[in-house]
Amino acid sequence: MNPPPNLTDPLVLFMPSGKRGRFPKGTPILDAARQLGVYVESVCGGRATCGRCQIEVQEGHFAKHKIHSALDHISPKGAKEERYEKIRGLANGRRLSCSATIEGDLVVDVPQDTVINAQVVRKAATDRAIERNSAVQMCYVEVEQPDMHRPTGDLERLKAVLEADWGWKDLRVAQHLIPEVQKILRKGDWCVTAAIHKDMEFSRATLIALYPGLKNEAYGIACDIGSTTIAMHLVSLLSGRVVASSGAPNPQIRFGEDLMSRVSYVMMNPDGREAMTKAVREAVNGLIGKVCAEGGVDARDIFDCVFVGNPIMHHLFLGIDPTELGQAPFALAVSGAVQGWTHEIGIAVNRGARFYMLPCIAGHVGADAAGMTLSEGPHRQDRMMLLVDVGTNAEIVLGNRERLVAASSPTGPAFEGAEISSGQRAAPGAIERVRIDPATLEPRFRIIGSDRWSDEEGFGEAAEQLGITGICGSAIIEVVAEMYLAGIISEDGVVDGTLAARSPRIIQNGRTWSYLLHEGAQRLTVTQNDVRAIQLAKAALYAGIKLLMEKQGAATVDTICFAGAFGSFIDPKYAMVLGLIPDCALGEVRAVGNAAGTGALMALLNRTYRREIEDTVRRIEKIETALEPHFQQLFVDAMAIPNKVDPFPKLAAEVTLPPRRTAPDETGQGDAAPRRRSREERAARRGR
Amino acid sequence: MNPPPNLTDPLVLFMPSGKRGRFPKGTPILDAARQLGVYVESVCGGRATCGRCQIEVQEGHFAKHKIHSALDHISPKGAKEERYEKIRGLANGRRLSCSATIEGDLVVDVPQDTVINAQVVRKAATDRAIERNSAVQMCYVEVEQPDMHRPTGDLERLKAVLEADWGWKDLRVAQHLIPEVQKILRKGDWCVTAAIHKDMEFSRATLIALYPGLKNEAYGIACDIGSTTIAMHLVSLLSGRVVASSGAPNPQIRFGEDLMSRVSYVMMNPDGREAMTKAVREAVNGLIGKVCAEGGVDARDIFDCVFVGNPIMHHLFLGIDPTELGQAPFALAVSGAVQGWTHEIGIAVNRGARFYMLPCIAGHVGADAAGMTLSEGPHRQDRMMLLVDVGTNAEIVLGNRERLVAASSPTGPAFEGAEISSGQRAAPGAIERVRIDPATLEPRFRIIGSDRWSDEEGFGEAAEQLGITGICGSAIIEVVAEMYLAGIISEDGVVDGTLAARSPRIIQNGRTWSYLLHEGAQRLTVTQNDVRAIQLAKAALYAGIKLLMEKQGAATVDTICFAGAFGSFIDPKYAMVLGLIPDCALGEVRAVGNAAGTGALMALLNRTYRREIEDTVRRIEKIETALEPHFQQLFVDAMAIPNKVDPFPKLAAEVTLPPRRTAPDETGQGDAAPRRRSREERAARRGR
C-alpha cells in the first residue's frame, strides 16, 4: 500500500489515460507513471540511453500563457539527458521521463505512436490509437560477474539482477537459451538486454531472448489468415508503430477455392492436412519476409505474433485436422485461445518468439469473428450493435455490454461472385459499381483500375487496356439492387420480361429473362438464376441476423459494422435495399475493413485485450441456426426484396423504394422459382 | 477447512507414513488417504479398473486374534472390485482402496514397491523405500461429447472434466498435443487417460500425453552421467518399482579420458562441444533402449527423466560449452535445477516427456554431489556427516541439519589408476585386493574375475585365463597402505631400500626403490613415484576435508559416506590408514555406491525431493580451496601417512599402526621428494 498522498505535493495528470496522482517534488516522471499503472516503455531501466520513455509536457506547448508554465514544473535537462539529446537527438518538446523529475503540477502526454500505414492490400486496419502494453518487454541490465566466493551460475546472476532492477520474480527461461546465456553475457561485457515475455501461458514471465549490450528494437506481427487472403501488420512493440502492412493470397486455394472443398481435400488425401498446413505456414513466412523487407526489420527481432482466422484456417494453421468442422456437430478441436512457441509451428521469427491465437466462438464462428468483436467492441458499449463478416459463411455477432449472441449463416459463395454467371473475383477489369437509369433502363458502371464511369470521357481507353471482364462481388449486390430500384425485378425477384418491349437490355434466356449489362469482348448479363442466387445468399444472411435479433428481443439495431473485403466495397445503401441487413440509419452502417486483423493488432499491442476477448468469447451465446426450427421460416420470409415482413422506414426515408406489392405467389414461376436448399446441402456448403 | 472429526468415527492409520484421522463409516479408503495427504496412486479415478490404488489392511493379516478383526472394519468386496479381481487378479490380502470403505478402526498399509533390482553395473543404487509422489500422474476421464448447443472445443471439454474429476485447474497443454487431442478422444470413444506433469516449471500442471482408453503404465528414468560410466534406472512411476538398471561407458572418453582433456577438446575444436553433446545424448538414448528392452517397456511410455552429473557432464549434456569451467573463476552457466522438454535435448522417450536436472553446488561440485547429498541426507540429521565422491576431483560435503559446507579438491587421477606405473582401470585381470606379510614382505592378491587369493588353490587357472594385467584404483590404496603397515614405506612415504637385504621384492630403480608386487607376463611394481602420486592425491583429499572441518569447527566427524565406484571398492580401513579420510569409527565408514544415482531416483519418484535439494543446495556454503591460503599448509601437512598432525585414535584402536616417528626431513630425498604442484597446475587438472 502506498502512503496517503500529501496534498501539497504536485499533481500529475497522464494523457491519454487520464490517470492522475500526487508525487513528491523530484520524483522521476517514469516512476510516477509506473506507480499509477500508466504504461511508459523503458528498455535501459532509467539510464537515459534507450530513449524509449519519451513523453511530452502538454502545458509547455499548449498553455504557455498560463500563470504556471510547465517549464518551471519539470526539472531542466540533466547531464545524462543532454548526452542522449546530443547523440540520438530529441524532438522538440520531448523529454526522457526517466530523467525528468516532477517539480510542480504537470499534464504529461504519453505519445501513442500507433499510426496505420497506407494499406497495400484491401484488408486494411483502421486508424486507431491503441494504448501499449505488449506481452514483450525489453530489459537492459548489468550483470554481476562470477565470483569464486559465491559460485552461482551466470544464469542465476542474470535472473537476480532482472528481479532486482525490473521486478521479475521467479523468471522462467526458454530452454533453447540455456546454452547461450554464458556467451552472450561475456560478449556484452556483462551488459545485456533481456526480452521478457509476460503473457499468461506459464503463469510466469519468461526470458525468451537475450542480447549483448542495449537492444532497442522489438517487433511483433498481427496476422489475419483468411481463406482467400492473408493480411499482416508488422509493428514495433516499443513504439506501437505499424512499420509495414501487406497481404498475400492464401496458397491453399490450389487445394480448393472455398473452405469446404479444402476440408474435402483433407478427407480425400492422407497427406492433405499436412500439405495445406505447410502451404499456409510458408505463405505466412513469405509475408513476414515481405513486411520485414518493407520495414527494414530483421525477422529475428520479431518476438510475438498474434493470429486470427476462421475455424478451418485456424485449425489448418495449427496443424489440426479440420475434418470434424465439415460435419455435424462441427466440433472444434480447441476453442480457447491458443498460445505457443512459433518455432513449433514453423514460423520463421526469433527462436524464442511466442504466438497467440484468439479464441474461436463456435464451429463456424472463428477467431476472426473474435478479432472483429475485439476491434469493434460491442461488449464495450450500450447500443445494439450488429457485426457482420460476409464470406461463403457469414459470421454474425449482435449485442452490447449486457449480452452478446453470435451465429454463422450459410450464405454460400454468391456474394463473392461465384455461382454468378458473369461473376469474377475483384481484379482489374471487373465491374465494381453499377447504376441503372429507371427511365431508359440503360446502365453505367465503373471497373476496377479506372476512376471513371462508363459514360465519362476517357473510360474507353481504360476499358481497352484492362478489358471489361466480369462482375465482382460488391457489384453483384449493386446491380441486383439497381435492377430492383429500376423496376426490372419485382420484390420477389422475378425479371419482368414485359420490359423487353421497352429496352433491348431485357433479353430472353429460355423460359426466363436476363438483363444485359455489357456487350463487348465478353457479354455480361444478370440472369434470373443470378438474381435467385443473390436472393438465397441474402436470405440466409438476413435470417441469421433476424434470429439473433429475436434472441436479443431487439426489433431494430442501432449500428451495423460490415467487416471484411466484401464489407469494404459494398455500398451499405444497396445492401439494405436488397435486404441483406436490417433497417438502420444509413449513417450508422459502417464498413470497418479488416476488423479481424485490427483485433489481432490490438491483442498484439496490448495483452489486456487478450484477457478481454477471452472473457468476452466465454460470455457470447452461440446460436446454431441448424438447430433452430424457426430459422427455416425466417429464411423463406427473407427471400423477398428487401424482405417479406419487415418494414424499412429508415431506409425508405433516404431511398425511393418501388411500391410494395402483395406477397408473390411462389407457384407458377417455372424453373426460376428459388429452390430451398435442404439442410444437408447447406451444411455441406458451409465455410467462408 | 474440514469439519472437526466426530470422535465416534472410526480411526484410520496409514502406514508407513503414520498419518491418521477419523472418517465416517462408508468413506472409501482412497478418499481418506487423499484427505490426509497420503499418496495412493489411482489412474481410473475410482472406477475399480486400473488396480493402482491397492492397499493392505495390516490387522487382517498380522492381528487376526485381536478382538476386532479388520475384516469387520472394512467393507466386503463389491461388484466392481470382484469384477476387477476376476479379470486382473488381486493378491491375497490386497484391496482396491477406491472401492473398499471404512467400517471401523483400521491400520492401512500402503505398499511401497521400490525394490532395487540386482545391479548390472557397479554404480548401484542402495535399497531404499522412497515414498512415491512423482511429477507425473495418470488420470482417466470420460469426456463429454460435442454438442452443437454448446460449441466448446474438444480440448476445452477434456480440460473441464480433468478439473471436475481430478481437480486440475487451469491446466496447461503441451503444444504438440493440440493437433492430436481430437483424434485421441474419438479413438477412445471419449474415454481417455491424460498424463499430467505437475512439477514447478510452469507453475501450472501440464497435460503432456493423452491416450485412448485406460493407460495404466507410466515410467521414468533416473540417470547419472559420469565421465566414465553412465548409469540408469528405469522405474514405474505408478508402482515405484525399479524395472531395470543398467550402465554404459561414456563415449566421450574418445575425446579425452579425463574431464579436463574434454574441456581442452572443446577449446581446440570448433565442433567439439557439439560432438561431445551428441555422443553423450546418444549414449543416454542407447541406455534407454537397453533398460527398456530389459524391462519390456516401450520408451514412449517414459514421461519423466531425472539427470545428475558433474558440472562438465551437466553442461555438455545440456549443450552448454564447458570452457568456462576449465579456467578461473570456474563459472557455471547455470547452477540451479534445470527443467525442460526431453525432445529439445534429443532424448528419445515420449514426445511430451519432461526432464529435471538437479542443481549444481559450485563450479567443481556438481549435480552429482547434489544427488549424493539428497541420497545420504546430511541435512536431514544431526551428526557431523562427511560425504566424499572421489574421482579426478574429489567432491566433499560436510555437515548436518544446522549447516553444510562443500568443496572440491584436486586429487588428480592417481586414485583411478592413472599416473601409476602399473595402474589400470578396473577390468578383469586387474589386481583389486592386496595383503603383504610384514614378516616376509611377500604379497598375496586377488584379481577382478576370480574369487580366490593368489595363494589359494585354483588361482592359477583364473590367472591364466584372465592374465594379471595391472593394479586397479582401489588396490593402489590397499598396496600402499599395506606397504606402510609392513614397514616398507615410512610415514613420509619413502621406500626403505635397506629392506632389499631382507627381500628380493625390494628392488632398486635408479636412485629410489620399488616394491615388486608380481612378476609374470607383466612385471607389476609399486615405485617411489607411485607412492608419491598417491600421497599427493590423498593429501589433496585430506586437506579439502580438513578445510571443511575447520569451517565447521569440527575436530572429528561422526560418519563418513564414500560414494562412487572408487568408494564402493576401497576398504575404508586402508583409506584411513593412508589418511585419505579423517579418523572415524570404522563401522561408521560406509560405501554408499552410486549415491548420485540414488538421489536422482529419489527426485524421480518423489518431486518433493526436488524442492528439498534445491533448498539444501542454496543453503550449502561453497568453499573454494584455491582461495583459501590455509589450504596449502593443510596440503603439506597431509602428505605424511596417515598425516603429520592428526592423531587417529579410533583407527589405532582397530588397526596396528607402525610407530609414529618424528616429522621427516623433506630435504635430501632426491627426485623422490613429492613436488608440490603449483595452484595453476592443480586447477588445470581439475575434474572428476
mmCIF file of N, CA and C in Angstrom, chain A residues 146 148-149 151-156 172 175-176 178-179 182-183 186 200-204 318-321 324 328-336 338 340-341 344-345 351 355 361-362 622 624 627, chain B residues 146 148-149 151-156 172 175-176 178-179 182-183 186 200-204 318-321 324 328-336 338 340-341 344-345 351 355 361-362 622 624 627:
data_model
loop_
_atom_site.group_PDB
_atom_site.id
_atom_site.type_symbol
_atom_site.label_atom_id
_atom_site.label_comp_id
_atom_site.label_asym_id
_atom_site.label_seq_id
_atom_site.Cartn_x
_atom_site.Cartn_y
_atom_site.Cartn_z
ATOM 1 N N PRO A 146 31.101 -13.341 -12.349
ATOM 2 C CA PRO A 146 31.252 -14.516 -11.479
ATOM 3 C C PRO A 146 32.309 -14.285 -10.411
ATOM 4 N N MET A 148 34.386 -16.524 -7.373
ATOM 5 C CA MET A 148 34.636 -17.853 -6.835
ATOM 6 C C MET A 148 34.133 -18.001 -5.401
ATOM 7 N N HIS A 149 33.990 -16.875 -4.711
ATOM 8 C CA HIS A 149 33.490 -16.957 -3.337
ATOM 9 C C HIS A 149 32.007 -17.303 -3.293
ATOM 10 N N PRO A 151 29.756 -19.114 -5.870
ATOM 11 C CA PRO A 151 29.731 -19.747 -7.191
ATOM 12 C C PRO A 151 28.325 -20.011 -7.730
ATOM 13 N N THR A 152 27.527 -18.959 -7.927
ATOM 14 C CA THR A 152 26.232 -19.161 -8.583
ATOM 15 C C THR A 152 26.473 -19.143 -10.091
ATOM 16 N N GLY A 153 25.547 -19.705 -10.833
ATOM 17 C CA GLY A 153 25.671 -19.744 -12.283
ATOM 18 C C GLY A 153 25.458 -18.371 -12.903
ATOM 19 N N ASP A 154 25.970 -18.205 -14.099
ATOM 20 C CA ASP A 154 25.759 -16.954 -14.828
ATOM 21 C C ASP A 154 24.262 -16.665 -14.980
ATOM 22 N N LEU A 155 23.515 -17.712 -15.285
ATOM 23 C CA LEU A 155 22.071 -17.531 -15.474
ATOM 24 C C LEU A 155 21.410 -17.050 -14.182
ATOM 25 N N GLU A 156 21.840 -17.585 -13.060
ATOM 26 C CA GLU A 156 21.249 -17.192 -11.780
ATOM 27 C C GLU A 156 21.549 -15.726 -11.464
ATOM 28 N N ARG A 172 11.079 -17.575 -15.642
ATOM 29 C CA ARG A 172 11.305 -18.798 -16.396
ATOM 30 C C ARG A 172 12.274 -18.488 -17.535
ATOM 31 N N GLN A 175 14.036 -22.770 -22.903
ATOM 32 C CA GLN A 175 15.031 -23.835 -22.855
ATOM 33 C C GLN A 175 16.183 -23.629 -23.838
ATOM 34 N N HIS A 176 15.868 -23.134 -25.021
ATOM 35 C CA HIS A 176 16.929 -23.013 -26.039
ATOM 36 C C HIS A 176 17.973 -21.970 -25.647
ATOM 37 N N ILE A 178 19.346 -21.628 -22.644
ATOM 38 C CA ILE A 178 20.239 -22.072 -21.576
ATOM 39 C C ILE A 178 21.682 -22.239 -22.061
ATOM 40 N N PRO A 179 21.906 -22.868 -23.239
ATOM 41 C CA PRO A 179 23.308 -22.965 -23.683
ATOM 42 C C PRO A 179 23.900 -21.647 -24.200
ATOM 43 N N GLN A 182 25.705 -17.838 -21.274
ATOM 44 C CA GLN A 182 27.066 -17.559 -20.833
ATOM 45 C C GLN A 182 27.845 -16.735 -21.864
ATOM 46 N N LYS A 183 27.738 -17.135 -23.116
ATOM 47 C CA LYS A 183 28.492 -16.429 -24.162
ATOM 48 C C LYS A 183 27.957 -15.024 -24.402
ATOM 49 N N ARG A 186 29.226 -12.599 -21.790
ATOM 50 C CA ARG A 186 30.616 -12.202 -21.994
ATOM 51 C C ARG A 186 30.761 -11.295 -23.208
ATOM 52 N N MET A 200 0.281 -15.051 -20.255
ATOM 53 C CA MET A 200 -0.169 -15.950 -19.194
ATOM 54 C C MET A 200 0.225 -17.410 -19.348
ATOM 55 N N GLU A 201 0.691 -17.818 -20.487
ATOM 56 C CA GLU A 201 0.851 -19.254 -20.760
ATOM 57 C C GLU A 201 1.493 -20.019 -19.600
ATOM 58 N N PHE A 202 2.509 -19.442 -18.990
ATOM 59 C CA PHE A 202 3.227 -20.185 -17.961
ATOM 60 C C PHE A 202 2.936 -19.679 -16.546
ATOM 61 N N SER A 203 2.063 -18.711 -16.430
ATOM 62 C CA SER A 203 1.805 -18.026 -15.162
ATOM 63 C C SER A 203 3.071 -17.364 -14.639
ATOM 64 N N ARG A 204 4.123 -17.397 -15.438
ATOM 65 C CA ARG A 204 5.367 -16.754 -15.017
ATOM 66 C C ARG A 204 5.948 -16.051 -16.226
ATOM 67 N N LEU A 318 -2.692 -24.385 -37.277
ATOM 68 C CA LEU A 318 -2.134 -25.018 -36.073
ATOM 69 C C LEU A 318 -1.784 -26.487 -36.304
ATOM 70 N N GLY A 319 -2.063 -26.988 -37.507
ATOM 71 C CA GLY A 319 -1.726 -28.380 -37.788
ATOM 72 C C GLY A 319 -2.814 -29.352 -37.348
ATOM 73 N N ILE A 320 -4.010 -28.828 -37.130
ATOM 74 C CA ILE A 320 -5.125 -29.669 -36.674
ATOM 75 C C ILE A 320 -5.966 -30.083 -37.883
ATOM 76 N N ASP A 321 -6.328 -31.339 -37.935
ATOM 77 C CA ASP A 321 -7.198 -31.839 -38.996
ATOM 78 C C ASP A 321 -8.569 -31.167 -38.878
ATOM 79 N N GLU A 324 -13.516 -32.589 -38.661
ATOM 80 C CA GLU A 324 -14.694 -32.514 -37.792
ATOM 81 C C GLU A 324 -15.519 -31.259 -38.040
ATOM 82 N N ALA A 328 -21.623 -32.276 -38.901
ATOM 83 C CA ALA A 328 -22.214 -32.088 -37.576
ATOM 84 C C ALA A 328 -21.558 -33.070 -36.614
ATOM 85 N N PRO A 329 -21.323 -32.696 -35.349
ATOM 86 C CA PRO A 329 -21.723 -31.418 -34.718
ATOM 87 C C PRO A 329 -20.676 -30.313 -34.845
ATOM 88 N N PHE A 330 -19.872 -30.330 -35.914
ATOM 89 C CA PHE A 330 -18.924 -29.233 -36.184
ATOM 90 C C PHE A 330 -18.028 -28.938 -34.984
ATOM 91 N N ALA A 331 -17.441 -29.995 -34.421
ATOM 92 C CA ALA A 331 -16.673 -29.845 -33.178
ATOM 93 C C ALA A 331 -15.309 -29.209 -33.440
ATOM 94 N N LEU A 332 -15.041 -28.111 -32.785
ATOM 95 C CA LEU A 332 -13.704 -27.518 -32.773
ATOM 96 C C LEU A 332 -12.775 -28.427 -31.974
ATOM 97 N N ALA A 333 -11.548 -28.572 -32.446
ATOM 98 C CA ALA A 333 -10.562 -29.314 -31.647
ATOM 99 C C ALA A 333 -10.229 -28.515 -30.402
ATOM 100 N N VAL A 334 -10.085 -27.208 -30.573
ATOM 101 C CA VAL A 334 -9.797 -26.330 -29.443
ATOM 102 C C VAL A 334 -10.538 -25.028 -29.712
ATOM 103 N N SER A 335 -11.233 -24.533 -28.705
ATOM 104 C CA SER A 335 -11.974 -23.292 -28.897
ATOM 105 C C SER A 335 -11.324 -22.120 -28.176
ATOM 106 N N GLY A 336 -10.604 -22.391 -27.097
ATOM 107 C CA GLY A 336 -9.982 -21.301 -26.342
ATOM 108 C C GLY A 336 -8.791 -20.716 -27.079
ATOM 109 N N VAL A 338 -5.139 -20.072 -28.113
ATOM 110 C CA VAL A 338 -4.002 -20.987 -28.162
ATOM 111 C C VAL A 338 -2.721 -20.161 -28.125
ATOM 112 N N GLY A 340 1.696 -20.501 -27.855
ATOM 113 C CA GLY A 340 2.762 -21.470 -28.047
ATOM 114 C C GLY A 340 4.017 -20.821 -28.588
ATOM 115 N N TRP A 341 4.968 -21.689 -28.883
ATOM 116 C CA TRP A 341 6.230 -21.239 -29.462
ATOM 117 C C TRP A 341 6.081 -21.213 -30.978
ATOM 118 N N GLU A 344 7.644 -24.053 -32.998
ATOM 119 C CA GLU A 344 6.973 -25.357 -33.065
ATOM 120 C C GLU A 344 5.921 -25.389 -34.171
ATOM 121 N N ILE A 345 5.507 -24.233 -34.665
ATOM 122 C CA ILE A 345 4.590 -24.239 -35.808
ATOM 123 C C ILE A 345 5.310 -23.733 -37.059
ATOM 124 N N ARG A 351 13.873 -17.244 -32.431
ATOM 125 C CA ARG A 351 13.734 -18.613 -31.951
ATOM 126 C C ARG A 351 12.898 -18.684 -30.665
ATOM 127 N N PHE A 355 3.534 -17.149 -29.917
ATOM 128 C CA PHE A 355 2.355 -16.726 -30.668
ATOM 129 C C PHE A 355 1.122 -16.836 -29.800
ATOM 130 N N ILE A 361 -15.240 -18.720 -31.495
ATOM 131 C CA ILE A 361 -16.534 -18.565 -30.816
ATOM 132 C C ILE A 361 -17.352 -19.843 -30.945
ATOM 133 N N ALA A 362 -17.354 -20.433 -32.134
ATOM 134 C CA ALA A 362 -18.077 -21.688 -32.357
ATOM 135 C C ALA A 362 -17.522 -22.338 -33.607
ATOM 136 N N LYS A 622 -23.810 -18.773 -28.218
ATOM 137 C CA LYS A 622 -23.668 -19.260 -29.581
ATOM 138 C C LYS A 622 -24.983 -19.854 -30.040
ATOM 139 N N GLU A 624 -26.846 -21.944 -32.979
ATOM 140 C CA GLU A 624 -26.610 -22.797 -34.146
ATOM 141 C C GLU A 624 -27.874 -22.755 -35.009
ATOM 142 N N LEU A 627 -30.050 -25.749 -35.661
ATOM 143 C CA LEU A 627 -30.844 -26.332 -34.575
ATOM 144 C C LEU A 627 -32.095 -25.517 -34.272
ATOM 145 N N PRO B 146 -19.230 -33.621 -28.076
ATOM 146 C CA PRO B 146 -19.551 -32.279 -28.568
ATOM 147 C C PRO B 146 -21.054 -32.109 -28.739
ATOM 148 N N MET B 148 -23.846 -29.256 -30.361
ATOM 149 C CA MET B 148 -23.973 -28.027 -31.148
ATOM 150 C C MET B 148 -24.570 -26.883 -30.336
ATOM 151 N N HIS B 149 -25.274 -27.238 -29.267
ATOM 152 C CA HIS B 149 -25.858 -26.173 -28.440
ATOM 153 C C HIS B 149 -24.790 -25.441 -27.627
ATOM 154 N N PRO B 151 -20.983 -25.017 -28.215
ATOM 155 C CA PRO B 151 -19.867 -25.364 -29.103
ATOM 156 C C PRO B 151 -18.484 -25.080 -28.507
ATOM 157 N N THR B 152 -18.148 -25.723 -27.381
ATOM 158 C CA THR B 152 -16.783 -25.596 -26.880
ATOM 159 C C THR B 152 -15.919 -26.614 -27.613
ATOM 160 N N GLY B 153 -14.614 -26.382 -27.608
ATOM 161 C CA GLY B 153 -13.694 -27.284 -28.282
ATOM 162 C C GLY B 153 -13.554 -28.601 -27.526
ATOM 163 N N ASP B 154 -13.119 -29.614 -28.253
ATOM 164 C CA ASP B 154 -12.865 -30.906 -27.619
ATOM 165 C C ASP B 154 -11.858 -30.756 -26.480
ATOM 166 N N LEU B 155 -10.832 -29.964 -26.722
ATOM 167 C CA LEU B 155 -9.805 -29.768 -25.702
ATOM 168 C C LEU B 155 -10.398 -29.116 -24.457
ATOM 169 N N GLU B 156 -11.302 -28.175 -24.648
ATOM 170 C CA GLU B 156 -11.904 -27.485 -23.503
ATOM 171 C C GLU B 156 -12.755 -28.440 -22.675
ATOM 172 N N ARG B 172 -2.373 -26.502 -18.277
ATOM 173 C CA ARG B 172 -1.638 -26.142 -19.490
ATOM 174 C C ARG B 172 -1.595 -27.365 -20.407
ATOM 175 N N GLN B 175 2.184 -28.121 -26.345
ATOM 176 C CA GLN B 175 1.818 -27.613 -27.663
ATOM 177 C C GLN B 175 1.658 -28.723 -28.709
ATOM 178 N N HIS B 176 2.527 -29.735 -28.637
ATOM 179 C CA HIS B 176 2.478 -30.760 -29.676
ATOM 180 C C HIS B 176 1.203 -31.600 -29.606
ATOM 181 N N ILE B 178 -1.850 -30.397 -29.167
ATOM 182 C CA ILE B 178 -3.045 -29.684 -29.635
ATOM 183 C C ILE B 178 -3.619 -30.297 -30.915
ATOM 184 N N PRO B 179 -2.769 -30.646 -31.903
ATOM 185 C CA PRO B 179 -3.356 -31.279 -33.097
ATOM 186 C C PRO B 179 -3.794 -32.732 -32.887
ATOM 187 N N GLN B 182 -8.136 -34.227 -30.626
ATOM 188 C CA GLN B 182 -9.432 -34.571 -31.211
ATOM 189 C C GLN B 182 -9.493 -36.041 -31.635
ATOM 190 N N LYS B 183 -8.443 -36.497 -32.301
ATOM 191 C CA LYS B 183 -8.455 -37.880 -32.786
ATOM 192 C C LYS B 183 -8.364 -38.887 -31.648
ATOM 193 N N ARG B 186 -11.709 -39.415 -30.009
ATOM 194 C CA ARG B 186 -12.616 -40.253 -30.799
ATOM 195 C C ARG B 186 -12.159 -41.703 -30.804
ATOM 196 N N MET B 200 7.184 -27.903 -11.129
ATOM 197 C CA MET B 200 7.047 -26.460 -10.955
ATOM 198 C C MET B 200 7.339 -25.607 -12.181
ATOM 199 N N GLU B 201 7.918 -26.175 -13.214
ATOM 200 C CA GLU B 201 8.433 -25.350 -14.312
ATOM 201 C C GLU B 201 7.448 -24.277 -14.762
ATOM 202 N N PHE B 202 6.176 -24.614 -14.856
ATOM 203 C CA PHE B 202 5.218 -23.661 -15.404
ATOM 204 C C PHE B 202 4.299 -23.077 -14.339
ATOM 205 N N SER B 203 4.501 -23.452 -13.102
ATOM 206 C CA SER B 203 3.600 -23.082 -12.004
ATOM 207 C C SER B 203 2.205 -23.626 -12.259
ATOM 208 N N ARG B 204 2.060 -24.415 -13.298
ATOM 209 C CA ARG B 204 0.747 -24.980 -13.613
ATOM 210 C C ARG B 204 0.969 -26.412 -14.050
ATOM 211 N N LEU B 318 23.591 -30.771 -21.517
ATOM 212 C CA LEU B 318 22.593 -29.736 -21.819
ATOM 213 C C LEU B 318 22.964 -28.917 -23.053
ATOM 214 N N GLY B 319 24.110 -29.214 -23.641
ATOM 215 C CA GLY B 319 24.517 -28.471 -24.833
ATOM 216 C C GLY B 319 25.235 -27.174 -24.528
ATOM 217 N N ILE B 320 25.733 -27.050 -23.308
ATOM 218 C CA ILE B 320 26.419 -25.816 -22.898
ATOM 219 C C ILE B 320 27.920 -26.007 -23.046
ATOM 220 N N ASP B 321 28.581 -25.016 -23.599
ATOM 221 C CA ASP B 321 30.034 -25.040 -23.730
ATOM 222 C C ASP B 321 30.657 -25.015 -22.330
ATOM 223 N N GLU B 324 34.244 -22.376 -19.730
ATOM 224 C CA GLU B 324 34.399 -21.531 -18.544
ATOM 225 C C GLU B 324 34.729 -22.349 -17.298
ATOM 226 N N ALA B 328 39.682 -20.273 -14.081
ATOM 227 C CA ALA B 328 39.110 -19.418 -13.045
ATOM 228 C C ALA B 328 38.310 -18.321 -13.727
ATOM 229 N N PRO B 329 37.193 -17.877 -13.164
ATOM 230 C CA PRO B 329 36.639 -18.303 -11.866
ATOM 231 C C PRO B 329 35.705 -19.513 -11.935
ATOM 232 N N PHE B 330 35.864 -20.372 -12.910
ATOM 233 C CA PHE B 330 35.092 -21.623 -12.999
ATOM 234 C C PHE B 330 33.584 -21.369 -12.959
ATOM 235 N N ALA B 331 33.160 -20.434 -13.814
ATOM 236 C CA ALA B 331 31.754 -20.010 -13.750
ATOM 237 C C ALA B 331 30.841 -21.038 -14.390
ATOM 238 N N LEU B 332 29.867 -21.512 -13.640
ATOM 239 C CA LEU B 332 28.791 -22.342 -14.175
ATOM 240 C C LEU B 332 27.895 -21.471 -15.060
ATOM 241 N N ALA B 333 27.475 -22.035 -16.181
ATOM 242 C CA ALA B 333 26.498 -21.298 -16.992
ATOM 243 C C ALA B 333 25.176 -21.212 -16.250
ATOM 244 N N VAL B 334 24.800 -22.303 -15.610
ATOM 245 C CA VAL B 334 23.573 -22.331 -14.820
ATOM 246 C C VAL B 334 23.845 -23.220 -13.610
ATOM 247 N N SER B 335 23.470 -22.752 -12.442
ATOM 248 C CA SER B 335 23.712 -23.549 -11.243
ATOM 249 C C SER B 335 22.436 -24.148 -10.674
ATOM 250 N N GLY B 336 21.310 -23.509 -10.920
ATOM 251 C CA GLY B 336 20.052 -24.018 -10.370
ATOM 252 C C GLY B 336 19.585 -25.258 -11.106
ATOM 253 N N VAL B 338 17.651 -27.486 -13.609
ATOM 254 C CA VAL B 338 17.210 -27.194 -14.978
ATOM 255 C C VAL B 338 16.090 -28.158 -15.329
ATOM 256 N N GLY B 340 13.085 -29.088 -18.450
ATOM 257 C CA GLY B 340 12.788 -28.831 -19.851
ATOM 258 C C GLY B 340 12.125 -30.022 -20.504
ATOM 259 N N TRP B 341 11.947 -29.865 -21.800
ATOM 260 C CA TRP B 341 11.376 -30.924 -22.631
ATOM 261 C C TRP B 341 12.509 -31.824 -23.094
ATOM 262 N N GLU B 344 13.721 -31.493 -26.715
ATOM 263 C CA GLU B 344 14.611 -30.385 -27.078
ATOM 264 C C GLU B 344 16.072 -30.718 -26.803
ATOM 265 N N ILE B 345 16.321 -31.746 -26.000
ATOM 266 C CA ILE B 345 17.712 -32.174 -25.823
ATOM 267 C C ILE B 345 17.941 -33.530 -26.486
ATOM 268 N N ARG B 351 7.112 -37.976 -26.543
ATOM 269 C CA ARG B 351 7.297 -36.639 -27.105
ATOM 270 C C ARG B 351 6.993 -35.544 -26.084
ATOM 271 N N PHE B 355 12.241 -33.319 -18.450
ATOM 272 C CA PHE B 355 13.392 -33.750 -17.673
ATOM 273 C C PHE B 355 13.662 -32.750 -16.564
ATOM 274 N N ILE B 361 26.268 -27.469 -7.188
ATOM 275 C CA ILE B 361 26.613 -26.773 -5.952
ATOM 276 C C ILE B 361 27.631 -25.678 -6.234
ATOM 277 N N ALA B 362 28.630 -25.990 -7.055
ATOM 278 C CA ALA B 362 29.638 -24.989 -7.421
ATOM 279 C C ALA B 362 30.331 -25.464 -8.694
ATOM 280 N N LYS B 622 29.719 -22.787 -0.104
ATOM 281 C CA LYS B 622 30.705 -23.315 -1.034
ATOM 282 C C LYS B 622 32.079 -22.760 -0.687
ATOM 283 N N GLU B 624 35.975 -22.514 -1.852
ATOM 284 C CA GLU B 624 36.877 -22.685 -2.985
ATOM 285 C C GLU B 624 38.287 -22.853 -2.426
ATOM 286 N N LEU B 627 41.074 -20.426 -3.062
ATOM 287 C CA LEU B 627 41.030 -19.088 -2.456
ATOM 288 C C LEU B 627 41.407 -19.114 -0.976
#
